Tab-separated table of C-alpha atoms in Angstrom:
chain	number	residue	atom	x	y	z
A	1	MET	CA	123.618	96.108	137.705
A	2	TYR	CA	125.002	96.519	134.207
A	3	ALA	CA	121.991	94.931	132.452
A	4	PRO	CA	119.995	98.168	131.892
A	5	ALA	CA	123.001	99.974	130.426
A	6	LEU	CA	123.868	96.987	128.244
A	7	GLY	CA	120.312	96.767	126.946
A	8	ALA	CA	120.220	100.477	126.105
A	9	VAL	CA	123.570	100.353	124.299
A	10	LEU	CA	122.647	97.276	122.280
A	11	ALA	CA	119.266	98.746	121.360
A	12	ALA	CA	120.987	101.897	120.115
A	13	VAL	CA	123.412	99.818	118.063
A	14	VAL	CA	120.543	97.868	116.510
A	15	VAL	CA	118.645	100.993	115.481
A	16	THR	CA	121.736	102.730	114.117
A	17	LYS	CA	123.087	99.797	112.137
A	18	VAL	CA	119.760	98.746	110.661
A	19	TRP	CA	118.992	102.267	109.503
A	20	GLU	CA	122.482	102.557	108.010
A	21	ARG	CA	121.999	99.356	106.048
A	22	ALA	CA	118.557	100.500	104.920
A	23	ALA	CA	120.031	103.757	103.652
A	24	VAL	CA	122.848	102.198	101.645
A	25	ALA	CA	121.059	99.111	100.332
A	26	PRO	CA	121.118	99.021	96.531
A	27	LEU	CA	117.949	100.300	94.947
A	28	ALA	CA	118.474	99.088	91.414
A	29	GLY	CA	120.293	95.809	91.792
A	30	ALA	CA	118.150	94.244	89.088
A	31	ASP	CA	118.227	96.995	86.465
A	32	GLY	CA	119.726	94.576	83.999
A	33	GLY	CA	116.657	92.359	84.344
A	34	SER	CA	114.703	94.672	82.009
A	35	GLY	CA	117.406	94.722	79.372
A	36	GLY	CA	115.589	92.118	77.278
A	37	SER	CA	112.395	94.174	76.941
A	38	GLY	CA	111.608	96.476	74.078
A	39	SER	CA	111.846	99.612	76.191
A	40	GLY	CA	115.146	98.450	77.642
A	41	SER	CA	116.574	97.934	74.147
A	42	SER	CA	115.471	101.336	72.931
A	43	SER	CA	116.834	102.967	76.065
A	44	SER	CA	120.168	101.268	75.568
A	45	SER	CA	120.373	102.333	71.960
A	46	ALA	CA	119.475	105.887	72.888
A	47	THR	CA	122.271	106.031	75.418
A	48	GLY	CA	124.860	104.363	73.298
A	49	GLY	CA	124.252	100.800	74.537
A	50	GLY	CA	124.764	101.561	78.237
A	51	ALA	CA	122.883	100.066	81.179
A	52	ALA	CA	119.295	101.036	81.979
A	53	ALA	CA	118.872	104.368	83.713
A	54	PRO	CA	118.660	104.243	87.523
A	55	PRO	CA	115.335	105.022	89.221
A	56	SER	CA	114.381	108.620	89.776
A	57	ALA	CA	115.170	110.391	93.031
A	58	ALA	CA	111.510	110.257	94.046
A	59	ALA	CA	111.305	106.507	93.397
A	60	ALA	CA	114.542	105.914	95.279
A	61	ALA	CA	113.288	107.923	98.256
A	62	ALA	CA	109.980	106.037	98.272
A	63	ALA	CA	111.782	102.683	98.229
A	64	ALA	CA	114.074	103.818	101.054
A	65	ARG	CA	111.075	104.865	103.165
A	66	PHE	CA	109.439	101.526	102.481
A	67	ARG	CA	112.550	99.643	103.599
A	68	ALA	CA	112.970	101.708	106.754
A	69	ASN	CA	109.307	101.293	107.667
A	70	TYR	CA	109.314	97.543	107.115
A	71	LEU	CA	112.550	96.984	109.015
A	72	THR	CA	111.355	99.044	111.968
A	73	VAL	CA	108.099	97.122	112.314
A	74	TYR	CA	109.574	93.708	111.534
A	75	LEU	CA	112.403	94.084	114.037
A	76	LEU	CA	109.993	95.254	116.733
A	77	ALA	CA	107.911	92.132	116.072
A	78	MET	CA	111.014	89.955	116.310
A	79	GLY	CA	112.121	91.768	119.453
A	80	ALA	CA	108.824	90.984	121.159
A	81	ASP	CA	109.419	87.297	120.516
A	82	TRP	CA	113.048	87.354	121.658
A	83	LEU	CA	112.094	89.121	124.883
A	84	GLN	CA	109.951	86.169	125.917
A	85	GLY	CA	111.867	83.076	124.854
A	86	PRO	CA	114.608	82.897	127.501
A	87	TYR	CA	112.190	83.390	130.401
A	88	VAL	CA	109.295	81.032	129.685
A	89	TYR	CA	110.699	78.071	131.592
A	90	ALA	CA	111.805	80.233	134.513
A	91	LEU	CA	108.327	81.761	134.790
A	92	TYR	CA	106.625	78.366	134.842
A	93	ALA	CA	109.079	77.140	137.459
A	94	SER	CA	108.413	80.219	139.582
A	95	TYR	CA	104.730	79.198	139.706
A	96	GLY	CA	105.732	75.833	141.184
A	97	PHE	CA	105.255	73.598	138.139
A	98	ASP	CA	107.529	70.571	137.862
A	99	ARG	CA	109.376	69.472	134.739
A	100	ARG	CA	106.584	67.191	133.597
A	101	ALA	CA	103.952	69.932	133.731
A	102	ILE	CA	106.289	72.396	132.012
A	103	ALA	CA	106.985	69.838	129.288
A	104	ARG	CA	103.249	69.492	128.669
A	105	LEU	CA	102.923	73.237	128.322
A	106	TYR	CA	105.710	73.305	125.759
A	107	VAL	CA	104.140	70.456	123.781
A	108	ILE	CA	100.824	72.317	123.729
A	109	GLY	CA	102.558	75.352	122.246
A	110	PHE	CA	104.409	73.348	119.593
A	111	ALA	CA	101.216	71.525	118.584
A	112	ALA	CA	99.322	74.805	118.294
A	113	SER	CA	102.086	76.229	116.124
A	114	ALA	CA	102.077	73.198	113.833
A	115	VAL	CA	98.300	73.033	113.398
A	116	GLY	CA	96.687	76.409	114.057
A	117	GLY	CA	99.605	78.553	112.957
A	118	THR	CA	99.986	76.730	109.664
A	119	ALA	CA	96.276	77.074	108.902
A	120	LEU	CA	96.233	80.797	109.733
A	121	SER	CA	99.375	81.452	107.706
A	122	SER	CA	97.713	79.900	104.659
A	123	ALA	CA	94.482	81.797	105.307
A	124	ALA	CA	96.438	85.055	105.217
A	125	ASP	CA	96.729	84.704	101.437
A	126	VAL	CA	92.940	84.684	101.223
A	127	TYR	CA	91.845	87.130	103.912
A	128	GLY	CA	94.772	89.540	103.829
A	129	ARG	CA	98.384	89.535	104.924
A	130	LYS	CA	98.062	92.868	106.719
A	131	ARG	CA	95.281	91.436	108.862
A	132	ALA	CA	97.488	88.440	109.634
A	133	VAL	CA	100.291	90.713	110.860
A	134	LEU	CA	97.898	92.688	113.067
A	135	LEU	CA	96.457	89.398	114.315
A	136	TYR	CA	99.960	88.295	115.276
A	137	CYS	CA	100.404	91.382	117.440
A	138	ALA	CA	97.018	90.944	119.134
A	139	ILE	CA	97.380	87.197	119.737
A	140	TYR	CA	100.915	87.425	121.073
A	141	ALA	CA	100.002	90.301	123.386
A	142	ALA	CA	97.105	88.235	124.731
A	143	SER	CA	99.514	85.353	125.274
A	144	CYS	CA	101.730	87.661	127.318
A	145	GLY	CA	98.735	88.606	129.446
A	146	THR	CA	98.112	84.984	130.441
A	147	LYS	CA	101.580	84.814	132.009
A	148	HIS	CA	100.248	86.738	135.026
A	149	VAL	CA	98.044	83.814	136.080
A	150	GLY	CA	99.762	80.813	137.623
A	151	ARG	CA	97.083	78.258	136.675
A	152	PHE	CA	97.876	75.453	134.285
A	153	TRP	CA	94.818	75.875	132.071
A	154	VAL	CA	95.377	79.633	131.708
A	155	LEU	CA	99.023	79.118	130.835
A	156	ALA	CA	97.977	76.386	128.383
A	157	ILE	CA	95.707	78.871	126.613
A	158	GLY	CA	98.643	81.241	126.501
A	159	ARG	CA	100.787	78.527	124.918
A	160	VAL	CA	98.145	77.960	122.236
A	161	LEU	CA	98.015	81.669	121.474
A	162	GLY	CA	101.793	81.929	121.507
A	163	GLY	CA	102.221	78.936	119.210
A	164	VAL	CA	99.806	80.347	116.645
A	165	ALA	CA	101.437	83.777	116.839
A	166	TYR	CA	104.908	82.274	116.392
A	167	SER	CA	103.895	80.686	113.094
A	168	LEU	CA	102.364	83.940	111.900
A	169	LEU	CA	105.572	85.808	112.738
A	170	PHE	CA	107.603	83.712	110.315
A	171	ALA	CA	105.097	83.878	107.464
A	172	ALA	CA	102.817	86.918	107.426
A	173	PRO	CA	105.211	89.911	107.668
A	174	GLU	CA	107.509	88.766	104.866
A	175	ALA	CA	104.604	87.759	102.623
A	176	TRP	CA	102.989	91.153	103.182
A	177	MET	CA	106.251	92.950	102.478
A	178	VAL	CA	106.938	91.096	99.219
A	179	SER	CA	103.378	91.664	98.024
A	180	ALA	CA	103.466	95.401	98.804
A	181	TYR	CA	106.978	95.807	97.391
A	182	THR	CA	105.988	94.164	94.116
A	183	ALA	CA	102.674	96.019	93.836
A	184	ARG	CA	104.445	99.379	94.152
A	185	GLY	CA	106.866	98.550	91.376
A	186	TYR	CA	110.117	98.892	93.309
A	187	PRO	CA	113.267	97.379	91.726
A	188	PRO	CA	113.198	93.579	92.235
A	189	GLY	CA	116.888	93.579	93.105
A	190	GLY	CA	116.143	95.525	96.253
A	191	LEU	CA	114.283	92.569	97.772
A	192	GLY	CA	117.492	90.650	98.356
A	193	ALA	CA	119.064	93.577	100.175
A	194	LEU	CA	115.909	94.008	102.262
A	195	PHE	CA	115.828	90.359	103.304
A	196	GLY	CA	119.520	90.540	104.144
A	197	ALA	CA	119.062	93.636	106.302
A	198	ALA	CA	116.119	91.989	108.085
A	199	ALA	CA	118.127	88.841	108.861
A	200	TRP	CA	121.161	90.833	109.972
A	201	GLY	CA	119.057	93.156	112.117
A	202	GLY	CA	117.215	90.204	113.630
A	203	GLY	CA	120.478	88.902	115.066
A	204	LEU	CA	121.235	92.242	116.666
A	205	VAL	CA	117.710	92.466	118.037
A	206	ALA	CA	118.150	89.052	119.660
A	207	ILE	CA	121.281	90.292	121.434
A	208	ALA	CA	119.631	93.538	122.513
A	209	ALA	CA	116.548	91.686	123.749
A	210	GLY	CA	118.757	89.646	126.047
A	211	GLY	CA	119.984	92.784	127.791
A	212	VAL	CA	116.540	94.373	127.940
A	213	GLY	CA	114.971	91.153	129.237
A	214	ALA	CA	117.591	90.819	131.963
A	215	ALA	CA	116.952	94.408	133.023
A	216	ALA	CA	113.201	93.753	133.092
A	217	VAL	CA	113.630	90.681	135.300
A	218	ALA	CA	115.871	92.587	137.680
A	219	ALA	CA	113.328	95.379	137.935
A	220	GLY	CA	109.989	93.562	137.902
A	221	GLY	CA	110.449	89.837	138.363
A	222	ALA	CA	109.929	86.810	136.129
A	223	VAL	CA	106.817	88.147	134.393
A	224	ALA	CA	108.311	91.542	133.500
A	225	PRO	CA	109.842	90.470	130.136
A	226	PHE	CA	106.389	89.421	128.965
A	227	ASP	CA	104.964	92.802	129.893
A	228	ALA	CA	107.799	94.430	127.973
A	229	ALA	CA	107.031	92.214	124.971
A	230	ALA	CA	103.350	93.202	125.105
A	231	ALA	CA	104.347	96.866	125.131
A	232	VAL	CA	106.558	96.342	122.080
A	233	LEU	CA	103.731	94.539	120.279
A	234	GLY	CA	101.499	97.505	121.019
């Protein structure tokens, strides 16, 4: 009975803490990296040998918006994955599959992740990282849809889709972020803080997803967490 309240509280904590970290993350952690350039030397001499000037207010605001946007989307993508993980086995068991059949389904997913996911992750560098991220959302949502059908071959297709999407999740978003961050000329030192905030927020999202998933199961049965994940992916 406490699962819905726990999920709501944890979700609020995740949003609050991640946004706080995004707001205070250092913007110019690598200012000293330009000290060896000609412009850096002249700037230092003009200011009496001090450190390079910090970025302008406009640049700082743009970098902060970029961080907040990336963290919001990335953590939603991670949340969709965490919502599903704890309930896959239980869903298969609810359809009457024995351990052997469930094991085969898991192997199918792992094989798809190793083969198809790796190939698509590499293709993202050629055809576009943004497209790869959008493809992740579409494929994983389709995988969630297959969970409503209790037939082995349909669930196997869902495992293939889920395996491919899982590989994309751990390659495409970060590659897209680094590429966009670099192309816009934000301070390189900010990347470390952004990766740290993403990893830290991912842990909180995992905890929050546990509460939300439990509430979904209590309200709608074994397939409800997958519907919630599809909604988050949307």
